[in-house]
Coordinates of C-alpha atoms in Angstrom, one line a residue:
Chain A
X12 CA -40.9 -24.1 -68.1
X13 CA -40.6 -20.5 -68.9
X14 CA -44.1 -19.8 -68.0
X15 CA -43.8 -21.4 -64.6
X16 CA -40.7 -19.4 -63.8
X17 CA -42.4 -16.2 -64.6
X18 CA -45.1 -17.3 -62.3
X19 CA -42.8 -17.7 -59.3
X20 CA -41.5 -14.2 -58.6
X21 CA -44.9 -12.6 -57.6
X22 CA -45.4 -15.3 -55.0
X23 CA -42.6 -14.1 -52.8
X24 CA -43.7 -10.4 -52.5
X25 CA -47.3 -11.7 -51.9
X26 CA -46.0 -13.9 -49.1
X27 CA -43.9 -11.2 -47.5
X28 CA -46.9 -8.8 -47.7
X29 CA -49.0 -11.4 -45.9
X30 CA -46.3 -11.7 -43.3
X31 CA -46.2 -7.9 -42.8
X32 CA -49.9 -7.7 -42.4
X33 CA -49.8 -10.4 -39.8
X34 CA -47.2 -8.5 -37.9
X35 CA -49.3 -5.4 -38.1
X36 CA -52.1 -7.3 -36.5
X37 CA -54.2 -7.9 -39.5
X38 CA -56.3 -11.1 -39.0
X39 CA -56.0 -12.5 -42.6
X40 CA -52.5 -13.9 -41.9
X41 CA -54.0 -16.0 -39.1
X42 CA -55.7 -18.2 -41.6
X43 CA -53.8 -17.7 -44.8
X44 CA -50.3 -18.4 -43.5
X45 CA -51.3 -21.8 -42.0
X46 CA -52.9 -22.7 -45.4
X47 CA -49.6 -21.9 -47.0
X48 CA -47.9 -24.3 -44.6
X49 CA -50.3 -27.1 -45.5
X50 CA -49.8 -26.2 -49.2
X51 CA -46.1 -26.9 -48.8
X52 CA -46.9 -30.2 -47.3
X53 CA -49.1 -31.1 -50.2
X54 CA -46.5 -30.0 -52.7
X55 CA -43.9 -32.1 -50.9
X56 CA -46.2 -35.1 -51.0
X57 CA -47.0 -34.6 -54.7
X58 CA -43.4 -34.2 -55.7
X59 CA -42.3 -37.2 -53.6
X60 CA -44.9 -39.4 -55.3
X61 CA -43.6 -38.2 -58.7
X62 CA -39.9 -38.7 -57.9
X63 CA -38.3 -40.8 -55.3
X64 CA -41.3 -42.6 -53.7
X65 CA -43.0 -44.3 -56.6
X66 CA -45.3 -46.4 -54.3
X67 CA -46.6 -43.3 -52.6
X68 CA -50.1 -42.4 -53.9
X69 CA -50.4 -38.7 -54.9
X70 CA -52.9 -36.5 -53.0
X71 CA -55.4 -36.7 -55.9
X72 CA -55.2 -40.6 -56.0
X73 CA -55.6 -40.7 -52.2
X74 CA -58.7 -38.6 -52.3
X75 CA -60.1 -40.6 -55.3
X76 CA -59.6 -44.0 -53.6
X77 CA -60.6 -43.1 -50.1
X78 CA -63.2 -40.4 -50.4
X79 CA -66.0 -42.9 -49.5
X80 CA -64.5 -43.1 -46.0
X81 CA -64.6 -39.3 -45.7
X82 CA -67.9 -38.6 -47.4
X83 CA -69.7 -41.3 -45.5
X84 CA -68.0 -40.8 -42.2
X85 CA -70.4 -42.8 -40.1
X86 CA -71.1 -45.7 -42.5
X87 CA -70.7 -49.2 -41.3
X88 CA -70.3 -51.7 -44.1
X89 CA -68.6 -54.3 -42.0
X90 CA -66.6 -54.7 -38.8
X91 CA -63.4 -53.6 -40.5
X92 CA -65.0 -51.5 -43.2
X93 CA -66.5 -48.4 -41.6
X94 CA -66.5 -44.6 -42.1
X95 CA -63.5 -42.7 -40.9
X96 CA -65.4 -40.8 -38.2
X97 CA -66.8 -44.0 -36.9
X98 CA -63.4 -45.5 -36.6
X99 CA -62.2 -42.3 -34.8
X100 CA -65.1 -42.5 -32.4
X101 CA -64.4 -46.1 -31.7
X102 CA -60.8 -45.2 -30.9
X103 CA -61.9 -42.2 -28.8
X104 CA -64.1 -44.4 -26.7
X105 CA -61.2 -46.7 -26.0
X106 CA -58.9 -43.7 -25.3
X107 CA -61.5 -42.3 -22.9
X108 CA -61.4 -45.4 -20.8
X109 CA -57.6 -45.7 -20.6
X110 CA -57.1 -42.0 -20.3
X111 CA -59.7 -41.7 -17.5
X112 CA -58.1 -44.5 -15.6
X113 CA -54.6 -42.9 -16.2
X114 CA -55.8 -39.5 -15.0
X115 CA -57.3 -41.0 -11.8
X116 CA -54.3 -43.1 -11.0
X117 CA -51.9 -40.3 -12.1
X118 CA -53.5 -37.6 -10.0
X119 CA -53.6 -39.7 -6.9
X120 CA -50.1 -40.9 -7.3
X121 CA -49.0 -37.3 -8.1
X122 CA -50.7 -36.0 -5.0
X123 CA -48.8 -38.5 -2.8
X124 CA -45.5 -37.6 -4.5
X125 CA -46.2 -33.9 -4.1
X126 CA -47.2 -34.1 -0.5
X127 CA -44.6 -36.5 0.9
X128 CA -40.8 -36.2 0.4
X129 CA -40.5 -39.7 1.8
X130 CA -42.8 -41.1 -0.8
X131 CA -40.9 -39.1 -3.5
X132 CA -37.6 -40.7 -2.4
X133 CA -39.2 -44.1 -2.5
X134 CA -41.0 -43.9 -5.8
X135 CA -39.4 -41.3 -8.0
X136 CA -36.8 -43.7 -9.3
X137 CA -39.5 -46.2 -10.1
X138 CA -41.4 -43.5 -12.0
X139 CA -38.3 -42.4 -13.9
X140 CA -37.8 -46.0 -15.0
X141 CA -41.4 -46.7 -16.1
X142 CA -41.9 -43.4 -17.8
X143 CA -39.8 -44.1 -21.0
X144 CA -41.4 -47.5 -21.7
X145 CA -43.2 -47.4 -25.1
X146 CA -46.8 -48.6 -25.5
X147 CA -45.5 -51.2 -27.9
X148 CA -43.6 -52.7 -25.0
X149 CA -46.5 -52.7 -22.5
X150 CA -49.1 -54.1 -24.9
X151 CA -47.8 -57.7 -24.9
X152 CA -47.8 -57.6 -21.1
X153 CA -51.3 -56.3 -21.1
X154 CA -52.4 -59.2 -23.3
X155 CA -50.8 -61.7 -21.0
X156 CA -52.4 -60.1 -17.9
X157 CA -55.9 -59.5 -19.3
X158 CA -56.2 -62.2 -22.0
X159 CA -58.3 -59.8 -24.1
X160 CA -57.4 -57.1 -26.5
X161 CA -59.7 -54.4 -25.1
X162 CA -58.3 -54.8 -21.6
X163 CA -54.8 -54.8 -22.9
X164 CA -55.4 -51.6 -24.8
X165 CA -56.9 -49.8 -21.8
X166 CA -54.1 -51.0 -19.6
X167 CA -51.5 -49.8 -22.1
X168 CA -53.1 -46.4 -22.6
X169 CA -53.6 -45.8 -18.9
X170 CA -50.0 -46.8 -18.0
X171 CA -48.4 -44.7 -20.8
X172 CA -50.5 -41.6 -20.4
X173 CA -50.4 -41.3 -16.6
X174 CA -46.8 -40.0 -16.3
X175 CA -47.2 -36.4 -17.3
X176 CA -50.1 -36.2 -14.9
X177 CA -48.1 -37.7 -12.1
X178 CA -45.1 -35.4 -12.7
X179 CA -47.1 -32.2 -13.1
X180 CA -49.4 -32.9 -10.2
X181 CA -46.4 -33.4 -8.0
X182 CA -44.7 -30.3 -9.4
X183 CA -47.8 -28.2 -8.9
X184 CA -48.0 -29.2 -5.2
X185 CA -44.3 -28.6 -4.6
X186 CA -44.7 -25.1 -6.2
X187 CA -47.5 -23.9 -4.1
X188 CA -46.2 -20.4 -3.1
X189 CA -45.0 -20.2 0.5
X190 CA -47.3 -17.2 1.0
X191 CA -50.4 -19.3 0.5
X192 CA -49.0 -22.0 2.8
X193 CA -48.4 -19.4 5.5
X194 CA -51.9 -18.2 5.2
X195 CA -53.1 -21.8 5.8
X196 CA -50.7 -22.3 8.6
X197 CA -51.6 -19.1 10.4
X198 CA -55.3 -20.0 10.1
X199 CA -54.5 -23.6 11.3
X200 CA -56.5 -25.1 8.5
X201 CA -57.0 -28.9 8.9
X202 CA -55.1 -31.1 6.4
X203 CA -58.2 -31.7 4.4
X204 CA -59.2 -28.1 4.2
X205 CA -55.6 -27.1 3.4
X206 CA -55.6 -29.6 0.5
X207 CA -59.0 -28.6 -0.8
X208 CA -58.8 -24.8 -0.3
X209 CA -55.2 -24.1 -0.9
X210 CA -53.0 -26.9 -2.3
X211 CA -55.4 -28.2 -5.1
X212 CA -56.5 -24.8 -6.4
X213 CA -52.9 -23.6 -6.5
X214 CA -51.7 -26.8 -8.3
X215 CA -54.6 -27.0 -10.7
X216 CA -53.0 -25.1 -13.6
X217 CA -50.0 -27.5 -13.4
X218 CA -52.3 -30.5 -13.2
X219 CA -54.2 -29.4 -16.3
X220 CA -50.9 -29.1 -18.2
X221 CA -50.3 -32.7 -17.2
X222 CA -53.8 -33.7 -18.3
X223 CA -53.2 -32.1 -21.7
X224 CA -49.8 -33.9 -22.2
X225 CA -51.3 -37.1 -21.0
X226 CA -54.1 -36.9 -23.6
X227 CA -51.5 -36.5 -26.3
X228 CA -49.7 -39.6 -25.2
X229 CA -53.0 -41.5 -24.8
X230 CA -53.7 -40.7 -28.5
X231 CA -50.3 -41.9 -29.5
X232 CA -50.7 -45.1 -27.6
X233 CA -54.2 -45.9 -29.0
X234 CA -52.9 -46.2 -32.5
X235 CA -50.1 -48.5 -31.4
X236 CA -52.4 -50.6 -29.3
X237 CA -55.0 -50.9 -32.1
X238 CA -52.3 -51.8 -34.7
X239 CA -51.1 -54.7 -32.6
X240 CA -54.5 -55.9 -31.5
X241 CA -56.6 -55.3 -34.7
X242 CA -59.3 -53.5 -32.8
X243 CA -61.8 -51.7 -35.1
X244 CA -60.5 -48.2 -34.7
X245 CA -58.5 -45.8 -36.7
X246 CA -55.2 -47.6 -35.9
X247 CA -56.7 -51.0 -36.6
X248 CA -57.9 -49.7 -39.9
X249 CA -54.5 -48.4 -40.8
X250 CA -52.8 -51.7 -40.1
X251 CA -55.4 -53.7 -42.0
X252 CA -55.1 -51.5 -45.1
X253 CA -51.3 -51.8 -44.9
X254 CA -51.7 -55.6 -45.0
X255 CA -54.2 -55.2 -47.9
X256 CA -51.6 -53.0 -49.7
X257 CA -54.1 -50.1 -50.1
X258 CA -51.7 -47.3 -49.4
X259 CA -54.2 -44.5 -50.1
X260 CA -56.2 -45.6 -47.0
X261 CA -53.0 -45.6 -44.9
X262 CA -52.4 -41.9 -45.8
X263 CA -56.0 -41.0 -45.0
X264 CA -55.8 -42.7 -41.7
X265 CA -52.5 -40.9 -40.9
X266 CA -54.0 -37.6 -41.7
X267 CA -57.1 -38.4 -39.6
X268 CA -55.0 -39.4 -36.6
X269 CA -53.0 -36.1 -36.8
X270 CA -56.1 -34.0 -37.2
X271 CA -57.9 -35.6 -34.2
X272 CA -54.8 -35.3 -32.0
X273 CA -54.6 -31.7 -33.0
X274 CA -58.2 -31.0 -32.1
X275 CA -57.9 -32.8 -28.8
X276 CA -54.8 -30.8 -27.9
X277 CA -56.6 -27.5 -28.8
X278 CA -59.6 -28.4 -26.6
X279 CA -57.4 -29.2 -23.7
X280 CA -55.3 -26.1 -24.2
X281 CA -58.5 -24.0 -24.1
X282 CA -59.5 -25.7 -20.9
X283 CA -56.0 -25.3 -19.4
X284 CA -56.0 -21.5 -20.3
X285 CA -59.4 -21.1 -18.8
X286 CA -58.3 -22.8 -15.6
X287 CA -55.1 -20.8 -15.4
X288 CA -56.8 -17.5 -15.8
X289 CA -59.6 -18.3 -13.4
X290 CA -57.1 -19.4 -10.8
X291 CA -54.9 -16.4 -10.8
Chain B
X7 CA -58.0 -13.0 31.1
X8 CA -54.7 -11.2 30.7
X9 CA -53.4 -11.3 27.1
X10 CA -50.1 -9.7 27.7
X11 CA -47.5 -10.6 25.1
X12 CA -44.0 -11.4 26.5
X13 CA -41.0 -11.8 24.3
X14 CA -38.1 -13.0 26.3
X15 CA -34.4 -13.4 25.4
X16 CA -35.3 -14.1 21.8
X17 CA -32.2 -15.3 19.9
X18 CA -32.2 -16.5 16.3
X19 CA -29.2 -17.9 14.6
X20 CA -29.1 -18.9 10.9
X21 CA -26.5 -21.3 9.7
X22 CA -24.7 -19.9 6.7
X23 CA -21.8 -21.2 4.6
X24 CA -19.5 -18.7 6.3
X25 CA -20.6 -19.8 9.8
X26 CA -23.6 -19.1 12.0
X27 CA -25.2 -15.7 11.6
X28 CA -26.8 -14.3 14.8
X29 CA -29.7 -12.2 13.6
X30 CA -31.3 -11.6 16.9
X31 CA -29.7 -11.8 20.4
X32 CA -31.6 -11.4 23.7
X33 CA -34.5 -9.5 22.2
X34 CA -36.9 -8.6 25.1
X35 CA -40.2 -6.9 24.9
X36 CA -43.4 -6.8 26.9
X37 CA -46.6 -5.6 25.3
X38 CA -49.6 -5.1 27.5
X39 CA -53.0 -6.1 26.1
X40 CA -54.5 -3.6 23.8
X41 CA -51.4 -1.7 23.0
X42 CA -50.3 -0.7 19.5
X43 CA -46.5 -1.2 19.2
X44 CA -44.3 -0.6 16.2
X45 CA -40.9 -2.2 15.6
X46 CA -38.7 0.1 13.6
X47 CA -35.2 -0.4 12.3
X48 CA -33.0 -0.7 9.3
X49 CA -33.8 -3.1 6.6
X50 CA -32.5 -6.6 7.3
X51 CA -32.1 -5.9 11.0
X52 CA -34.4 -8.7 12.0
X53 CA -37.7 -6.9 12.6
X54 CA -39.6 -9.3 10.4
X55 CA -37.8 -12.3 12.1
X56 CA -39.2 -11.2 15.4
X57 CA -42.7 -11.0 14.0
X58 CA -42.4 -14.3 12.2
X59 CA -41.3 -16.0 15.5
X60 CA -44.2 -14.4 17.4
X61 CA -46.5 -15.7 14.6
X62 CA -45.1 -19.1 15.1
X63 CA -43.9 -19.4 11.5
X64 CA -40.3 -19.7 12.6
X65 CA -38.7 -21.2 15.7
X66 CA -36.4 -19.2 17.9
X67 CA -32.9 -20.6 18.5
X68 CA -33.4 -19.8 22.1
X69 CA -35.7 -17.7 24.2
X70 CA -39.4 -17.7 23.7
X71 CA -42.7 -15.9 23.3
X72 CA -45.5 -16.1 25.9
X73 CA -49.0 -15.0 25.0
X74 CA -51.8 -14.9 27.7
X75 CA -49.7 -17.1 30.0
X76 CA -49.0 -19.8 27.3
X77 CA -45.8 -20.3 25.3
X78 CA -46.1 -19.9 21.6
X79 CA -45.1 -23.1 19.9
X80 CA -46.5 -22.7 16.4
X81 CA -48.9 -20.7 14.2
X82 CA -52.4 -20.3 15.4
X83 CA -55.5 -18.2 15.0
X84 CA -55.0 -16.3 18.3
X85 CA -52.4 -14.3 16.3
X86 CA -53.7 -12.7 13.1
X87 CA -51.0 -11.9 10.5
X88 CA -51.0 -9.4 7.7
X89 CA -48.1 -9.8 5.4
X90 CA -46.4 -7.2 3.2
X91 CA -48.0 -8.7 0.1
X92 CA -51.8 -9.2 0.6
X93 CA -51.5 -13.0 0.1
X94 CA -55.1 -13.4 -0.9
X95 CA -56.0 -16.7 -2.5
X96 CA -56.7 -15.7 -6.1
X97 CA -59.4 -18.4 -6.6
X98 CA -61.5 -17.0 -3.7
X99 CA -63.6 -13.8 -3.7
X100 CA -62.9 -11.1 -1.1
X101 CA -65.7 -12.5 1.1
X102 CA -64.5 -16.1 0.7
X103 CA -61.0 -15.1 1.6
X104 CA -62.2 -13.6 4.9
X105 CA -64.6 -16.6 5.4
X106 CA -61.7 -19.1 5.1
X107 CA -60.3 -17.8 8.4
X108 CA -63.7 -17.0 10.0
X109 CA -65.0 -20.5 9.3
X110 CA -62.0 -22.1 10.9
X111 CA -61.9 -20.0 14.0
X112 CA -65.5 -19.2 14.9
X113 CA -66.8 -22.7 14.7
X114 CA -69.4 -22.2 17.4
X115 CA -71.2 -19.6 15.3
X116 CA -73.9 -20.5 12.8
X117 CA -73.3 -20.2 9.0
X118 CA -75.2 -16.9 8.8
X119 CA -73.4 -15.5 11.8
X120 CA -70.1 -16.3 10.3
X121 CA -71.1 -14.7 7.0
X122 CA -72.3 -11.5 8.7
X123 CA -69.1 -11.4 10.8
X124 CA -67.0 -11.6 7.6
X125 CA -69.2 -9.0 5.9
X126 CA -68.9 -6.7 9.0
X127 CA -65.2 -6.6 8.8
X128 CA -65.1 -6.1 5.1
X129 CA -67.5 -3.2 5.6
X130 CA -65.2 -1.8 8.3
X131 CA -62.3 -1.6 5.8
X132 CA -64.6 0.0 3.2
X133 CA -65.2 -3.0 1.0
X134 CA -68.9 -3.5 1.8
X135 CA -69.7 -3.2 -1.9
X136 CA -66.9 -5.4 -3.2
X137 CA -67.7 -8.6 -1.3
X138 CA -67.9 -10.8 -4.4
X139 CA -65.0 -9.3 -6.3
X140 CA -62.1 -11.6 -7.1
X141 CA -58.6 -10.4 -6.0
X142 CA -57.6 -9.8 -9.6
X143 CA -60.4 -7.2 -9.9
X144 CA -59.1 -5.3 -6.8
X145 CA -56.4 -2.7 -6.7
X146 CA -53.3 -3.4 -4.5
X147 CA -54.7 -1.1 -1.8
X148 CA -58.1 -2.9 -1.8
X149 CA -56.4 -6.3 -1.6
X150 CA -54.5 -5.1 1.5
X151 CA -57.8 -4.0 2.9
X152 CA -59.2 -7.5 2.5
X153 CA -56.1 -8.8 4.1
X154 CA -56.6 -6.5 7.1
X155 CA -60.3 -7.6 7.3
X156 CA -59.2 -11.2 7.2
X157 CA -56.9 -10.7 10.1
X158 CA -59.3 -8.7 12.2
X159 CA -62.2 -11.0 11.5
X160 CA -60.3 -13.8 13.4
X161 CA -60.6 -11.6 16.4
X162 CA -57.2 -12.7 17.5
X163 CA -55.5 -11.8 20.8
X164 CA -52.6 -10.2 18.8
X165 CA -52.4 -8.7 15.4
X166 CA -49.0 -9.0 13.7
X167 CA -48.5 -6.6 10.8
X168 CA -45.4 -7.1 8.7
X169 CA -44.8 -3.8 6.8
X170 CA -48.4 -4.0 5.6
X171 CA -48.3 -0.7 3.7
X172 CA -44.8 -1.1 2.3
X173 CA -46.0 -1.9 -1.2
X174 CA -48.6 0.9 -1.5
X175 CA -48.3 4.4 -2.8
X176 CA -48.4 7.2 -0.2
X177 CA -52.0 8.3 -0.8
X178 CA -53.3 4.8 -0.5
X179 CA -51.0 4.3 2.5
X180 CA -52.6 7.2 4.4
X181 CA -56.1 6.0 3.6
X182 CA -55.2 2.6 5.0
X183 CA -53.7 4.1 8.1
X184 CA -57.1 5.6 8.9
X185 CA -58.8 2.4 8.1
X186 CA -56.5 0.5 10.4
X187 CA -56.9 2.9 13.2
X188 CA -60.7 2.9 12.7
X189 CA -61.0 -0.9 13.0
X190 CA -58.4 -1.1 15.8
X191 CA -60.3 1.5 17.8
X192 CA -63.4 -0.7 17.8
X193 CA -62.0 -3.6 19.7
X194 CA -58.5 -2.6 20.7
X195 CA -56.5 -5.7 20.0
X196 CA -52.8 -5.8 20.8
X197 CA -50.9 -4.9 17.6
X198 CA -47.3 -5.4 16.7
X199 CA -46.4 -3.7 13.5
X200 CA -43.1 -3.8 11.6
X201 CA -42.2 -0.8 9.5
X202 CA -39.3 1.4 8.5
X203 CA -41.4 4.4 8.0
X204 CA -40.9 6.8 10.9
X205 CA -44.1 8.9 10.3
X206 CA -46.2 5.8 10.0
X207 CA -44.8 4.5 13.2
X208 CA -45.5 7.7 15.2
X209 CA -49.0 8.2 13.7
X210 CA -50.2 4.7 14.5
X211 CA -48.6 3.5 17.6
X212 CA -48.6 3.9 21.4
X213 CA -45.0 2.9 21.6
X214 CA -42.2 2.7 19.0
X215 CA -39.5 0.1 19.6
X216 CA -36.2 0.9 17.9
X217 CA -34.1 -2.1 17.0
X218 CA -30.4 -1.9 16.7
X219 CA -28.8 -2.7 13.4
X220 CA -28.1 -6.4 12.9
X221 CA -26.4 -8.8 13.3
X222 CA -27.2 -9.5 16.9
X223 CA -30.1 -7.0 16.8
X224 CA -32.0 -6.3 20.0
X225 CA -34.1 -3.5 21.4
X226 CA -32.1 -0.2 21.2
X227 CA -34.7 2.0 22.8
X228 CA -38.4 2.5 23.3
X229 CA -40.3 5.7 22.7
X230 CA -43.7 6.5 24.0
X231 CA -46.1 8.3 21.7
X232 CA -48.2 10.5 23.9
X233 CA -50.6 11.9 21.4
X234 CA -54.2 11.2 22.5
X235 CA -56.6 9.0 20.5
X236 CA -58.5 9.0 18.3
X237 CA -55.9 10.6 16.3
X238 CA -56.3 13.0 13.5
X239 CA -53.5 13.4 10.9
X240 CA -53.8 17.1 10.7
X241 CA -53.7 17.5 14.5
X242 CA -50.8 15.2 14.9
X243 CA -48.9 17.1 12.2
X244 CA -49.4 20.3 14.2
X245 CA -48.3 18.8 17.5
X246 CA -44.7 20.0 18.3
X247 CA -44.2 16.6 20.1
X248 CA -44.5 14.9 16.8
X249 CA -41.4 16.6 15.5
X250 CA -39.4 15.8 18.6
X251 CA -40.3 12.2 18.3
X252 CA -39.5 12.2 14.6
X253 CA -36.1 13.8 15.3
X254 CA -35.4 11.2 18.0
X255 CA -36.3 8.3 15.7
X256 CA -34.4 9.6 12.7
X257 CA -31.3 10.3 14.8
X258 CA -31.5 6.8 16.1
X259 CA -31.8 5.3 12.6
X260 CA -29.2 7.7 11.3
X261 CA -26.6 7.1 14.0
X262 CA -23.8 4.8 12.7
X263 CA -24.5 1.3 13.8
X264 CA -27.3 2.6 16.1
X265 CA -25.6 0.5 18.7
X266 CA -25.5 2.5 21.9
X267 CA -28.5 3.4 23.9
X268 CA -26.9 6.6 25.2
X269 CA -27.1 8.1 21.7
X270 CA -30.8 8.1 21.8
X271 CA -31.0 9.4 25.4
X272 CA -33.9 11.8 25.5
X273 CA -36.8 12.7 27.7
X274 CA -39.1 10.5 25.8
X275 CA -36.9 7.5 25.8
X276 CA -37.4 5.0 28.6
X277 CA -35.0 2.3 29.6
X278 CA -35.6 -1.1 28.2
X279 CA -37.5 -3.0 30.8
X280 CA -36.1 -6.2 32.2

């Protein structure tokens, strides 16, 4: 006990030095500080599994029992016994369908909302009502409508993920600077050229913000959809392992879901930044 | 065809919470084809409102604008506008910005003719080497040059310039005065420019229209600028008439309210026509 206490004090100065370096523009803080953050999470996890959450497997146990899924990421031992990356890819394929559909519908719907005040009056309340509905609520309806799990999942993802795209596309069109509109009016551009040359480029950064938020929601929805339908993806795997009482696998699946969501968001953010800078 | 611009009994009333605000009342002006006219007046006197109505971007409350025998009912490419901010589309290159208007207006020309027309006007404003630059790569002065080229390339009947040099430093401003006069000299379009810079007004225009202070602004007096063209800044600055004109304009702008025409009575001031 004494030993560990004497070990604690040097940690704080070391941390504060790291912080200082980061503030002074030193690059090492960029990687080390996030590692410290993950370290805290790991400690919290470890301590929890020792103390109040006896059923929670520790990080070491989790790694031990589920490393096969990580070390053989593309293995396929059976329909519901595959490598982690393979599950993720299955899920991504399903997300791509739903998200693609959601983007298409959301963009078109957003364009109509952004261009026409009458349309906005008519449909804005409908949008506001549909927006907060959870994927868990849509899925049963999808199953009724499509009679198969894949169709239901795509339907749910598309419906849940389209709203940020709708809202941001409409917002982008309403926020086209008056100066740009005046240029178009003075030149008497046709409606199509106005849309193509002025409205869309001007709204594009907003639209990409919407696309990024939509992707986040699509990824949230896929897990819910797979859990309820038992599709062989990362969410389906999670639910199956819960039923099999293999908690280590649940934890690994949770971490994988978070990691993939994070990577997706980073990719979209890079795309969004690129669009924003090249449009201004 | 006669492209005289007639502004007749122009009145503009804005509704405000404290009742209607009459910005312009019975503003009359006749600009013969090819003349360079400047509107000068205090900030907020309604100069830009006049321009905006002529451009068709705003509707007059009463009165109207006639260009080449036709009433102006909305914006159109027969009137090129240069705004105070360059208003270039940031996702298009300099050439593409000019092409946007050229393609729309000169539809009878072939692709390559339209391209060379746009290139010609960009070269006229001194940007022959910067055709493919994006607006973000250009200085404020260069952007305003593109904006001038865009307006001139439409080959409109009238050019409307709304304080086009207001946001530039004085060196760039003088450079652009010369650029503007150069291009204008080539095809002598009718120009109406709004400014509150007295020297700029005298150096550039054939006539300076002084507007009374708002509300209910109208034409307070018109001064002819007799200096011959093409003008040279050094020569203009040595001309004694320049200082007389300057004095007249400054007195008009300085007089309280600038209401009465008698206050600006001078040999160079002619009565308001009509």
